[in-house]
Amino acid sequence: AMLGFAARHGIAPQTEHFPMSRVNEAIDHLRAGRARYRIVLDARA
């Protein structure tokens, strides 16, 4: 129900994307408390 509501109303999560080549930077970013909302690691990059 909640996913359908989000789709109908154009609601999307707020994320920060990092390519896998920058995984250590993403972890440091998260541990330092600089991550806003969610961190996503992109395996395609």
XYZ file of C-alpha atoms in Angstrom:
45
model
C 0.000 0.000 0.000
C 2.729 2.482 0.952
C 4.800 1.819 -2.193
C 1.717 2.318 -4.351
C 0.955 5.609 -2.602
C 4.533 6.786 -3.150
C 4.413 5.843 -6.843
C 1.080 7.597 -7.408
C 2.284 10.797 -5.767
C 5.807 10.909 -7.187
C 7.481 10.387 -3.815
C 11.049 9.107 -4.094
C 13.714 8.396 -1.483
C 16.544 10.844 -0.957
C 19.805 9.006 -1.493
C 23.476 9.604 -2.142
C 25.029 7.349 -4.781
C 28.599 6.094 -4.809
C 30.159 3.762 -7.393
C 31.689 0.584 -5.959
C 35.113 1.991 -6.813
C 34.510 4.583 -4.044
C 33.178 2.170 -1.400
C 35.779 3.208 1.189
C 34.859 6.860 0.725
C 31.173 5.981 1.136
C 31.881 4.134 4.397
C 33.974 7.030 5.716
C 31.178 9.428 4.731
C 28.664 7.306 6.644
C 30.821 6.816 9.759
C 31.601 10.538 9.950
C 27.883 11.290 10.077
C 27.920 13.209 6.788
C 25.440 10.907 5.059
C 22.109 12.602 4.493
C 19.363 10.002 4.411
C 20.652 6.844 2.644
C 23.867 5.758 0.928
C 23.551 3.608 -2.203
C 26.476 1.690 -3.691
C 26.157 1.368 -7.463
C 27.599 -1.925 -8.699
C 27.203 -0.873 -12.347
C 29.840 1.849 -12.143
